[in-house]
């Protein structure tokens, strides 16, 4: 049993590798050769008066690589009032740290084979999904990328775009000048061959771009219908960044995975501050067309169409993550960690037993 | 983060303690103060042709003790033909061992606080549930116990009965003479003040008994309607050991937990040998009265009646386990392990992170 860190995973998993293994998994999933474990969000009171405890679980089995993954998030959620508005904040109550973990099992032996934090892989798999969508939906000659957002996830989106299309010009916009400038400085170091500039407005950022990627934590739409030009491809990392009006203005919309949104909120009565934030998204409201959209695995399997003409306006909505992404990337990472001897190895006997109840 | 073994748990958790902490949890659960995480059985092909991989997950949050538990079983299931009949066998493919694990989280900090195998606790919590039922449903002066079964679970049932009623005579029956004699020899050593004898037939075993407890792995009814005498209390550890005819012959039936049977089988298409064994129980068939029965937490909370008269024939059906049992017993065990310094302590930083995706 191997325990890996986010640093190990950053070292072991490149964006092109993550894209390749996720493509293989999505194809299997589309063909009924992988099992999605439905996501359950278990919400109960925490010890602080207005806080709640969120235990999120998702997973998946991928027989080709003989793995079952279980990913959990164990978060204390508070609602401090910031700039006059209540904000949803995950508090780092575990000694100043957060708790998200992936448990990997062998479906050949049953053994627990690995545990690692979910953060590094989370960013790579979100980026990889959008990169795979880019390969299916953006014009092959796309060269200019507009990136809305300059946080941690934006870095993953940039890596995925550069791995998927001949992008050589990148413009970055986010509301705070210091943030976007710091992001650009770091991104330029990581990707020296690419021209990366910060923009003072979203309009300047997206003007003439071949691809527009949103990577924000916004709870309201950040991509605007007025930005859409023939041939553009747009994408987001959460459903809140788009809305039905925007999607209706696109020629083709593909979502990440259609099945997963049927998630289950398992809420203890009396849990504070929960009702307001759950199931309140526009995609849960009447009039949404989510059910009409094909998903990325279907496109990869040839069961749905990606871009069909140079002038089409295409949109990829990375609406929700799936545990199978961790199964796929986790299988790859554990193989590489084993061969390089990375991580902490613990006795297998600690995690198995001589009885079977 | 503490890793405990089955041996640690056997040392840390006594049957009376397990009964006490489960009673406290059931009461909270009945009053909406604990959250049950629904059980999901995820079934997919394993590597052997006729085998499948079963990844079972259940859990629960218990705010009073600030814990969330997640219990998983990761099993390779084969169907060898034994004595002319296909049998369902969990294969110890993890180096000759099985894999069932409990992960404990703090709902105050989010941290992973413990991992331990499920076996020792599994037996204690099954026994404790039946012991708690005995306290609510058997006659207070019950002295003679008939035990049907002489396996590992039978030992747990015996411990629970002795902790719950003034039992001083125990008769044990199981089909194989060597098994029941070996069980009696061991049980007599563990419980020197009690008269424990083996019986050559089930009828001899149950004749005149105040309490009849089944603890077998049988797939067909082992408790017979003809055995029921006024005032007797009967119980089982799985629904297959009883049937509707038997329950109809009782005056009062209580099940373990009503909500839990709504479990979800999540099956990958093409998984071999699955359909035949799932949802085939009599309790899934038309005409069953399962929905009519109150459950043990309701009895503890005074929302349903336990035994109401000395002559009543009562029956407790331990129909299904719940993850909250592991939350309750796990919280207790981890507290005791910490104060005694038992188990392997691992750095908390291995299981938390500086980012929150």
XYZ file of C-alpha atoms in Angstrom:
714
model
C 0.000 0.000 0.000
C 1.507 3.235 -1.183
C 0.826 6.737 0.137
C 1.588 9.502 -2.352
C 1.622 13.285 -1.930
C 0.463 16.043 -4.245
C 4.147 16.717 -4.951
C 4.634 13.071 -5.997
C 1.660 13.314 -8.339
C 2.823 16.595 -9.862
C 6.072 14.820 -10.593
C 4.479 11.608 -11.889
C 1.596 12.815 -14.026
C 2.016 15.108 -17.020
C -0.916 16.758 -18.755
C -0.411 14.786 -22.021
C -0.355 11.524 -20.033
C -3.445 12.523 -18.089
C -5.241 13.383 -21.340
C -4.242 10.042 -22.890
C -5.382 7.883 -19.979
C -8.642 9.804 -19.565
C -9.401 9.416 -23.285
C -8.920 5.664 -22.948
C -11.198 5.559 -19.902
C -13.938 7.756 -21.457
C -14.009 5.489 -24.480
C -14.442 2.432 -22.270
C -17.094 4.238 -20.248
C -19.040 5.159 -23.389
C -18.932 1.491 -24.397
C -20.153 0.175 -21.041
C -16.694 -1.000 -20.011
C -16.349 1.126 -16.891
C -18.609 1.614 -13.890
C -19.429 5.026 -12.502
C -20.102 5.118 -8.761
C -22.736 7.790 -8.180
C -21.671 10.805 -6.227
C -23.248 11.284 -2.802
C -22.894 14.478 -0.793
C -23.530 13.687 2.873
C -24.251 16.837 4.848
C -24.554 17.013 8.614
C -23.977 19.593 11.361
C -20.391 20.316 12.337
C -19.408 21.633 15.745
C -19.556 25.350 14.890
C -23.005 26.892 15.013
C -23.439 27.992 11.389
C -21.088 25.444 9.835
C -21.819 22.104 8.320
C -19.804 19.035 7.578
C -19.763 17.839 3.969
C -18.589 14.328 3.216
C -18.584 13.886 -0.545
C -17.966 10.495 -2.092
C -17.601 9.454 -5.727
C -15.797 6.641 -7.465
C -15.561 4.196 -10.287
C -14.323 0.819 -11.455
C -12.209 0.490 -14.576
C -11.727 -3.215 -15.311
C -9.172 -2.619 -18.114
C -6.685 -1.315 -15.556
C -8.032 -3.527 -12.733
C -8.798 -0.642 -10.401
C -11.580 0.749 -8.285
C -11.229 4.307 -7.053
C -13.037 6.045 -4.235
C -12.544 9.762 -3.872
C -13.773 11.579 -0.796
C -13.839 15.168 0.373
C -14.247 15.865 4.058
C -14.929 19.562 4.474
C -16.072 21.990 7.142
C -18.174 24.571 5.316
C -18.812 27.993 6.841
C -20.643 31.019 5.490
C -18.809 34.180 6.529
C -20.157 37.485 5.266
C -17.537 38.937 2.922
C -18.095 42.326 1.274
C -21.705 42.228 2.450
C -22.524 38.832 0.964
C -22.460 35.406 2.583
C -19.797 33.290 0.934
C -19.389 29.519 1.039
C -15.914 28.785 2.443
C -14.181 25.438 2.958
C -12.299 25.924 6.192
C -8.864 24.292 6.598
C -9.650 22.903 10.039
C -7.341 19.898 9.749
C -4.308 21.653 11.184
C -4.619 24.470 8.661
C -5.079 21.960 5.822
C -7.947 20.533 3.777
C -8.956 16.906 3.382
C -9.610 15.351 -0.006
C -8.371 11.822 -0.591
C -8.355 9.144 -3.250
C -8.366 5.494 -2.203
C -7.310 3.047 -4.915
C -8.176 -0.648 -4.828
C -7.173 -3.559 -7.055
C -10.188 -5.225 -8.632
C -7.961 -8.251 -9.262
C -7.033 -8.906 -5.618
C -9.304 -6.554 -3.673
C -6.299 -4.949 -1.945
C -6.063 -1.275 -1.041
C -3.107 -0.290 -3.226
C -2.836 3.457 -2.741
C -3.970 6.585 -0.922
C -3.206 10.105 -2.079
C -4.605 13.630 -1.691
C -6.910 14.657 -4.501
C -5.619 18.168 -5.199
C -2.880 17.797 -7.789
C -4.839 15.166 -9.708
C -8.036 17.183 -9.413
C -6.491 20.077 -11.325
C -4.943 17.825 -13.953
C -8.138 15.864 -14.575
C -10.267 19.008 -14.877
C -7.731 20.419 -17.324
C -7.473 17.118 -19.192
C -11.247 16.868 -19.670
C -11.324 20.351 -21.176
C -8.240 19.525 -23.273
C -9.930 16.412 -24.651
C -12.989 18.507 -25.468
C -10.731 21.031 -27.196
C -9.358 18.231 -29.405
C -12.861 17.261 -30.431
C -14.453 20.683 -30.643
C -11.978 23.520 -31.257
C -10.756 24.299 -34.765
C -7.543 22.337 -35.471
C -5.733 25.569 -36.306
C -6.765 27.418 -33.130
C -3.838 29.661 -32.122
C -5.237 32.309 -29.774
C -6.503 31.435 -26.310
C -8.447 33.736 -24.002
C -8.317 32.590 -20.412
C -10.890 34.024 -17.987
C -9.534 33.429 -14.510
C -6.035 33.426 -13.055
C -6.280 30.993 -10.165
C -4.971 27.509 -9.642
C -7.425 25.880 -12.065
C -6.542 28.398 -14.779
C -3.009 26.981 -14.801
C -4.422 23.520 -15.517
C -6.583 24.844 -18.333
C -3.579 26.528 -19.914
C -1.525 23.318 -19.752
C -4.382 21.377 -21.357
C -4.907 23.914 -24.145
C -1.199 23.988 -25.014
C -1.157 20.171 -25.093
C -4.151 20.023 -27.418
C -3.951 22.795 -30.031
C -1.140 24.883 -31.664
C -1.814 27.782 -29.268
C 0.937 30.411 -29.358
C -0.862 33.481 -28.040
C -2.563 33.544 -24.655
C -4.467 36.447 -23.108
C -5.468 36.329 -19.481
C -8.149 38.290 -17.704
C -9.278 38.273 -14.100
C -10.728 41.179 -12.111
C -7.680 41.824 -9.884
C -4.654 43.201 -11.765
C -2.125 41.734 -9.313
C -3.606 38.263 -9.694
C -3.551 38.216 -13.479
C -0.058 39.703 -13.620
C 1.292 37.163 -11.135
C -0.357 34.378 -13.116
C 1.106 35.613 -16.394
C 4.602 35.888 -14.910
C 4.462 32.331 -13.623
C 2.821 30.940 -16.769
C 5.435 32.592 -18.965
C 8.161 30.821 -16.989
C 6.405 27.468 -17.321
C 5.681 27.900 -21.034
C 8.553 30.001 -22.442
C 7.684 29.434 -26.107
C 4.239 30.974 -25.818
C 3.278 34.655 -25.785
C 1.216 35.226 -22.633
C -0.194 38.648 -21.741
C -2.579 40.057 -19.146
C -5.606 42.054 -20.274
C -7.326 44.865 -18.381
C -10.815 43.850 -19.508
C -12.621 40.652 -20.408
C -13.629 42.176 -23.754
C -9.999 42.882 -24.689
C -9.101 39.351 -23.590
C -11.662 37.532 -25.734
C -11.547 39.781 -28.806
C -10.581 37.627 -31.784
C -9.721 34.572 -29.679
C -10.114 31.113 -31.242
C -10.738 29.529 -27.871
C -12.201 31.061 -24.692
C -11.770 29.075 -21.496
C -13.307 30.060 -18.178
C -11.591 28.817 -15.012
C -13.116 30.727 -12.144
C -14.921 30.064 -8.877
C -17.750 32.361 -9.933
C -21.283 31.529 -8.884
C -22.698 33.570 -11.805
C -22.151 33.544 -15.591
C -18.722 34.755 -16.675
C -18.910 33.904 -20.397
C -21.079 36.359 -22.355
C -23.224 35.643 -25.440
C -21.943 38.849 -27.049
C -18.450 37.351 -27.183
C -19.434 34.537 -29.537
C -17.955 34.767 -33.060
C -18.213 32.127 -35.805
C -15.731 29.304 -35.246
C -14.980 30.036 -31.607
C -14.817 27.254 -29.020
C -15.679 28.104 -25.428
C -15.498 26.035 -22.262
C -15.910 26.262 -18.523
C -14.989 24.250 -15.445
C -18.302 24.558 -13.633
C -21.921 24.973 -14.689
C -22.277 28.284 -12.841
C -19.904 29.966 -15.308
C -22.486 29.513 -18.081
C -26.268 29.678 -18.280
C -28.996 28.547 -20.609
C -29.015 31.844 -22.540
C -25.338 31.432 -23.388
C -25.722 27.775 -24.351
C -28.689 28.644 -26.576
C -26.427 31.072 -28.439
C -23.976 28.258 -29.290
C -24.358 25.913 -32.288
C -23.209 22.840 -30.388
C -22.984 22.074 -26.680
C -21.303 19.029 -25.168
C -21.296 18.334 -21.441
C -18.667 16.366 -19.569
C -20.784 13.430 -18.383
C -24.559 13.253 -18.662
C -25.164 10.571 -16.046
C -23.323 12.118 -13.125
C -25.578 15.122 -12.340
C -28.091 12.682 -10.927
C -26.188 13.034 -7.685
C -27.725 12.439 -4.335
C -27.777 14.964 -1.522
C -28.054 13.070 1.736
C -28.841 15.724 4.311
C -29.394 15.361 8.038
C -32.412 17.417 9.160
C -31.312 20.586 10.901
C -28.020 20.946 9.043
C -27.517 24.723 8.796
C -27.127 26.745 5.594
C -27.570 23.784 3.278
C -30.871 24.230 1.511
C -30.002 27.620 0.086
C -26.986 26.404 -1.840
C -28.026 22.965 -3.029
C -30.064 22.296 -6.150
C -30.348 26.031 -6.679
C -28.362 26.067 -9.939
C -30.019 27.068 -13.206
C -29.461 23.524 -14.554
C -31.907 22.254 -11.942
C -34.569 24.755 -12.925
C -37.380 24.311 -15.463
C -36.494 25.284 -19.011
C -32.903 24.065 -18.910
C -31.847 21.877 -21.836
C -29.166 19.869 -20.077
C -30.827 16.577 -20.934
C -30.537 17.415 -24.649
C -26.763 17.627 -24.701
C -24.501 14.732 -25.614
C -21.439 14.129 -23.475
C -17.710 13.900 -24.038
C -17.444 10.091 -23.796
C -20.120 9.818 -26.502
C -18.136 12.140 -28.765
C -14.965 10.087 -28.251
C -16.872 6.887 -29.017
C -18.317 8.343 -32.233
C -21.817 8.268 -30.759
C -22.112 12.047 -30.854
C -20.620 14.683 -33.104
C -17.784 17.055 -32.141
C -17.137 20.137 -34.313
C -18.762 19.654 -37.713
C -17.676 22.814 -39.578
C -15.096 25.605 -39.221
C -17.720 28.231 -38.441
C -19.614 26.389 -35.767
C -19.726 27.975 -32.326
C -18.980 25.133 -29.929
C -19.192 24.930 -26.163
C -17.937 22.378 -23.664
C -19.511 22.448 -20.209
C -17.369 20.604 -17.674
C -20.477 20.264 -15.565
C -19.290 17.795 -12.964
C -16.357 15.576 -12.120
C -16.537 11.813 -12.031
C -14.751 9.334 -9.829
C -13.650 7.389 -12.908
C -11.210 10.186 -13.731
C -9.419 9.369 -10.480
C -9.559 5.653 -11.280
C -7.867 6.265 -14.631
C -5.243 8.808 -13.596
C -4.738 6.981 -10.293
C -3.963 3.670 -12.024
C -1.332 5.388 -14.153
C 0.205 7.280 -11.229
C 0.441 4.181 -9.026
C 2.136 2.195 -11.808
C 4.707 4.923 -12.249
C 5.191 5.418 -8.499
C 5.842 1.708 -8.059
C 8.428 1.585 -10.816
C 10.196 4.689 -9.463
C 9.846 3.705 -5.816
C 8.107 6.984 -4.964
C 5.893 7.568 -1.920
C 5.606 5.858 1.445
C 5.073 2.111 1.328
C 3.082 0.617 4.196
C 2.606 -3.101 5.000
C -0.299 -4.578 3.018
C -1.292 -6.610 6.071
C -2.344 -3.417 7.859
C -5.124 -3.020 5.299
C -6.389 -6.588 4.934
C -7.544 -9.292 7.308
C -7.811 -13.009 7.972
C -11.602 -13.021 8.383
C -14.349 -12.105 5.958
C -17.469 -10.854 7.664
C -4.011 9.176 11.754
C -4.129 5.837 13.485
C -4.138 2.383 11.890
C -5.625 -0.323 14.086
C -5.782 -4.102 13.623
C -8.538 -6.573 14.387
C -6.442 -7.658 17.377
C -6.362 -4.064 18.659
C -10.121 -3.822 18.319
C -10.736 -7.138 20.065
C -8.665 -5.746 22.912
C -10.300 -2.304 22.919
C -13.984 -3.046 22.443
C -15.997 -5.228 24.803
C -19.498 -6.424 23.995
C -21.132 -4.377 26.816
C -19.327 -1.254 25.566
C -20.355 -1.950 21.998
C -23.971 -2.420 23.103
C -23.900 0.851 25.082
C -22.474 2.976 22.279
C -24.781 1.457 19.672
C -27.823 2.118 21.875
C -26.777 5.761 22.143
C -26.336 5.997 18.370
C -29.646 4.230 17.532
C -31.476 6.643 19.816
C -29.907 9.618 18.046
C -30.666 8.058 14.668
C -34.314 7.536 15.603
C -34.486 11.207 16.597
C -32.928 12.486 13.362
C -29.573 13.173 15.040
C -27.451 10.883 12.877
C -27.095 10.543 9.123
C -27.156 7.182 7.402
C -25.103 6.992 4.191
C -26.943 4.651 1.855
C -25.212 1.420 0.989
C -24.073 0.977 -2.594
C -22.833 -2.338 -3.989
C -20.694 -1.639 -7.050
C -20.260 -4.776 -9.129
C -17.925 -5.090 -12.106
C -15.960 -7.852 -13.830
C -12.790 -9.060 -12.131
C -9.922 -10.662 -14.005
C -11.073 -14.278 -13.663
C -13.657 -15.388 -16.193
C -16.573 -16.249 -13.916
C -15.625 -13.948 -11.041
C -16.776 -10.467 -10.259
C -15.454 -7.635 -8.201
C -17.731 -6.287 -5.484
C -16.963 -2.902 -3.956
C -19.465 -2.289 -1.196
C -19.672 1.067 0.526
C -21.754 2.246 3.482
C -21.290 4.891 6.114
C -22.749 7.418 8.453
C -22.233 10.671 10.306
C -22.790 10.893 14.041
C -22.498 14.555 15.086
C -22.644 13.780 18.841
C -19.276 12.049 18.605
C -18.047 14.265 15.738
C -17.362 11.380 13.383
C -18.100 10.252 9.862
C -17.439 6.617 9.031
C -17.035 4.986 5.666
C -16.888 1.216 5.555
C -15.898 -0.573 2.380
C -15.592 -4.180 1.313
C -13.457 -5.001 -1.683
C -14.124 -8.602 -2.638
C -13.412 -10.999 -5.475
C -16.499 -13.214 -5.702
C -16.342 -16.603 -7.424
C -18.944 -19.313 -7.848
C -17.284 -22.718 -7.509
C -19.513 -25.785 -7.678
C -19.409 -27.435 -4.244
C -21.347 -30.664 -3.610
C -23.126 -30.206 -6.940
C -24.304 -26.641 -6.245
C -22.749 -23.323 -7.201
C -21.696 -21.474 -4.090
C -20.893 -17.775 -3.680
C -17.348 -17.548 -2.297
C -15.335 -14.453 -1.318
C -11.825 -15.326 -2.422
C -8.884 -14.154 -0.290
C -6.929 -12.855 -3.266
C -5.098 -10.145 -1.332
C -2.141 -12.318 -0.384
C -4.431 -14.952 1.119
C -6.390 -12.264 2.978
C -9.671 -10.390 2.594
C -10.235 -6.655 2.356
C -12.824 -4.878 4.464
C -11.886 -1.498 5.902
C -13.367 1.279 7.989
C -12.211 4.853 7.382
C -12.996 7.286 10.203
C -13.108 11.061 9.723
C -13.540 13.926 12.182
C -16.599 16.018 11.357
C -15.043 18.771 13.486
C -11.807 19.127 11.487
C -12.398 16.977 8.414
C -9.266 14.932 9.123
C -8.922 11.217 8.441
C -8.412 9.990 11.998
C -8.340 6.220 11.659
C -8.296 3.169 9.404
C -8.969 -0.356 10.601
C -10.148 -3.684 9.192
C -13.859 -4.301 9.617
C -13.833 -7.895 10.828
C -13.595 -7.741 14.610
C -15.980 -4.798 14.801
C -18.343 -6.425 12.318
C -18.893 -9.390 14.599
C -19.281 -7.230 17.689
C -21.767 -4.841 16.071
C -23.900 -7.702 14.702
C -23.905 -9.290 18.135
C -24.589 -5.950 19.846
C -27.606 -5.221 17.638
C -29.113 -8.600 18.518
C -28.213 -8.037 22.180
C -29.989 -4.690 22.185
C -33.024 -6.349 20.604
C -32.880 -9.031 23.285
C -33.034 -6.310 25.969
C -36.159 -4.867 24.373
C -37.867 -8.059 23.282
C -36.850 -11.155 25.270
C -38.446 -11.918 28.635
C -36.366 -10.323 31.425
C -36.016 -13.715 33.118
C -34.826 -15.575 30.002
C -32.296 -18.187 31.127
C -32.035 -20.775 28.351
C -30.496 -19.915 24.999
C -30.624 -22.085 21.884
C -27.939 -21.138 19.403
C -28.328 -22.344 15.806
C -24.907 -22.112 14.231
C -21.392 -22.613 15.539
C -19.313 -20.315 13.375
C -17.575 -17.039 14.065
C -20.792 -15.016 14.246
C -22.320 -17.491 16.709
C -19.605 -16.516 19.196
C -20.673 -12.874 18.912
C -24.325 -13.770 19.439
C -23.436 -15.745 22.550
C -21.440 -12.818 23.992
C -24.354 -10.465 23.309
C -26.949 -12.765 24.870
C -24.872 -13.246 28.026
C -24.429 -9.462 28.292
C -28.158 -8.841 27.969
C -30.126 -11.492 29.876
C -29.461 -13.817 32.856
C -28.682 -16.723 30.539
C -27.087 -19.659 32.340
C -27.857 -22.534 29.999
C -26.792 -22.578 26.364
C -27.487 -25.293 23.804
C -25.717 -25.224 20.464
C -26.675 -26.920 17.243
C -25.036 -26.952 13.843
C -25.083 -29.758 11.260
C -21.472 -30.896 11.698
C -20.730 -32.547 15.058
C -17.052 -31.508 15.072
C -17.940 -27.863 14.498
C -20.471 -27.631 17.294
C -18.238 -29.531 19.703
C -15.249 -27.322 18.939
C -17.443 -24.250 19.396
C -18.779 -25.485 22.728
C -15.285 -26.285 24.017
C -14.068 -22.798 23.162
C -17.217 -21.055 24.391
C -17.038 -22.902 27.705
C -13.505 -21.600 28.209
C -14.578 -18.032 27.411
C -17.678 -18.185 29.615
C -16.821 -20.543 32.495
C -19.878 -19.706 34.623
C -22.365 -20.818 31.975
C -23.486 -24.347 31.128
C -22.898 -24.825 27.391
C -23.730 -28.072 25.611
C -23.850 -29.298 22.022
C -27.055 -30.867 20.663
C -27.347 -33.515 17.975
C -30.500 -32.011 16.458
C -32.033 -28.571 16.060
C -35.218 -29.795 17.738
C -33.339 -30.909 20.840
C -31.498 -27.569 20.867
C -34.587 -25.345 20.769
C -36.865 -27.436 22.976
C -37.944 -25.281 25.920
C -35.507 -22.465 25.119
C -36.440 -18.905 26.168
C -34.394 -17.444 23.358
C -33.475 -18.922 19.970
C -30.746 -17.182 18.019
C -29.715 -18.141 14.502
C -26.186 -17.263 13.429
C -25.544 -19.114 10.198
C -24.547 -18.403 6.615
C -27.591 -20.283 5.339
C -29.334 -19.084 2.199
C -32.595 -20.771 3.286
C -34.767 -20.599 6.411
C -33.176 -22.159 9.490
C -35.737 -21.113 12.115
C -38.943 -23.179 11.956
C -42.507 -22.046 12.782
C -43.093 -25.324 14.675
C -40.461 -24.261 17.227
C -42.416 -21.227 18.406
C -43.782 -21.458 21.974
C -45.520 -18.677 23.951
C -42.988 -16.213 25.356
C -40.069 -17.223 23.186
C -37.837 -14.612 21.530
C -36.128 -15.537 18.278
C -33.586 -13.663 16.194
C -31.361 -14.024 13.170
C -28.357 -12.292 11.647
C -29.557 -12.289 8.036
C -32.929 -12.190 6.340
C -32.338 -15.511 4.581
C -32.516 -17.357 7.915
C -36.209 -16.453 8.214
C -39.098 -16.130 5.784
C -42.532 -14.558 5.676
C -44.250 -17.726 6.915
C -42.131 -17.729 10.065
C -42.609 -14.006 10.676
C -46.369 -14.391 10.242
C -46.314 -16.989 13.030
C -44.776 -14.461 15.458
C -46.787 -11.925 17.491
C -44.275 -9.122 17.042
C -41.493 -8.586 14.522
C -38.876 -5.842 14.702
C -36.242 -5.348 12.020
C -32.837 -3.813 12.535
C -33.196 -0.715 10.359
C -36.075 -0.041 7.998
C -34.400 2.560 5.812
C -31.261 0.664 4.867
C -32.714 -2.070 2.611
C -33.249 0.574 -0.042
C -29.719 -0.162 -1.128
C -28.482 0.452 -4.601
C -26.904 -2.180 -6.803
C -24.667 -0.418 -9.278
C -23.798 -3.086 -11.823
C -21.598 -2.835 -14.897
C -23.271 -4.541 -17.868
C -21.703 -7.927 -18.553
C -20.621 -8.589 -14.957
C -20.910 -12.378 -14.625
C -23.039 -14.275 -12.114
C -24.575 -11.181 -10.581
C -28.222 -11.118 -11.567
C -28.994 -14.519 -10.119
C -27.981 -13.620 -6.589
C -29.131 -10.017 -6.245
C -32.639 -8.966 -5.304
C -33.665 -12.622 -5.284
C -34.461 -12.724 -1.552
C -38.009 -13.376 -0.361
C -38.111 -9.858 1.170
C -37.936 -8.405 -2.345
C -40.846 -10.515 -3.553
C -44.552 -9.594 -3.587
C -46.450 -10.517 -0.442
C -43.654 -9.741 1.988
C -44.599 -7.548 4.939
C -41.210 -5.977 5.589
C -42.570 -2.464 5.239
C -44.995 -3.136 8.116
C -42.328 -3.809 10.715
C -40.949 -1.171 13.048
C -37.220 -1.058 13.594
C -34.884 -1.254 16.556
C -34.053 2.473 16.746
C -37.803 3.209 16.908
C -38.191 0.776 19.796
C -35.305 2.385 21.692
C -36.812 5.833 21.111
C -40.216 4.728 22.409
C -41.734 5.160 18.950
C -42.474 1.440 18.631
C -43.268 -1.245 21.157
C -40.848 -3.961 22.266
C -42.233 -6.993 24.155
C -45.665 -6.150 25.568
C -46.521 -9.323 27.503
C -44.776 -12.439 28.858
C -46.472 -14.760 26.386
C -45.788 -12.827 23.242
C -43.730 -14.578 20.578
C -41.204 -11.953 19.469
C -38.764 -11.923 16.585
C -35.852 -9.652 15.726
C -34.642 -9.712 12.127
C -31.133 -8.278 11.816
C -31.884 -7.653 8.178
C -28.958 -5.489 7.216
C -25.981 -3.684 8.709
C -25.597 0.063 8.694
C -22.500 2.194 8.413
C -23.563 4.149 11.503
C -22.696 1.120 13.624
C -19.091 1.551 12.522
C -19.283 5.285 13.189
C -20.424 4.629 16.758
C -18.138 1.726 17.662
C -15.295 3.331 15.691
C -15.504 6.586 17.648
C -15.275 4.668 20.902
C -12.410 2.468 19.735
C -10.361 5.400 18.438
C -10.793 7.300 21.712
C -9.572 4.295 23.664
C -6.727 3.568 21.234
C -5.504 7.145 21.539
C -5.501 7.085 25.324
C -3.690 3.723 25.382
C -1.327 4.548 22.519
C -2.398 1.469 20.561
C -1.985 1.023 16.797
C 0.307 2.596 14.228
C 0.319 6.381 14.144
C 1.020 7.981 10.765
C 1.668 11.684 10.020
C -1.589 13.591 9.561
C 0.028 15.588 6.749
C 0.087 12.472 4.582
C -3.703 12.547 4.526
C -4.433 16.253 4.102
C -3.309 18.957 1.722
C -2.597 22.644 1.237
C -5.046 23.087 -1.646
C -8.786 22.632 -1.809
C -10.028 21.732 -5.241
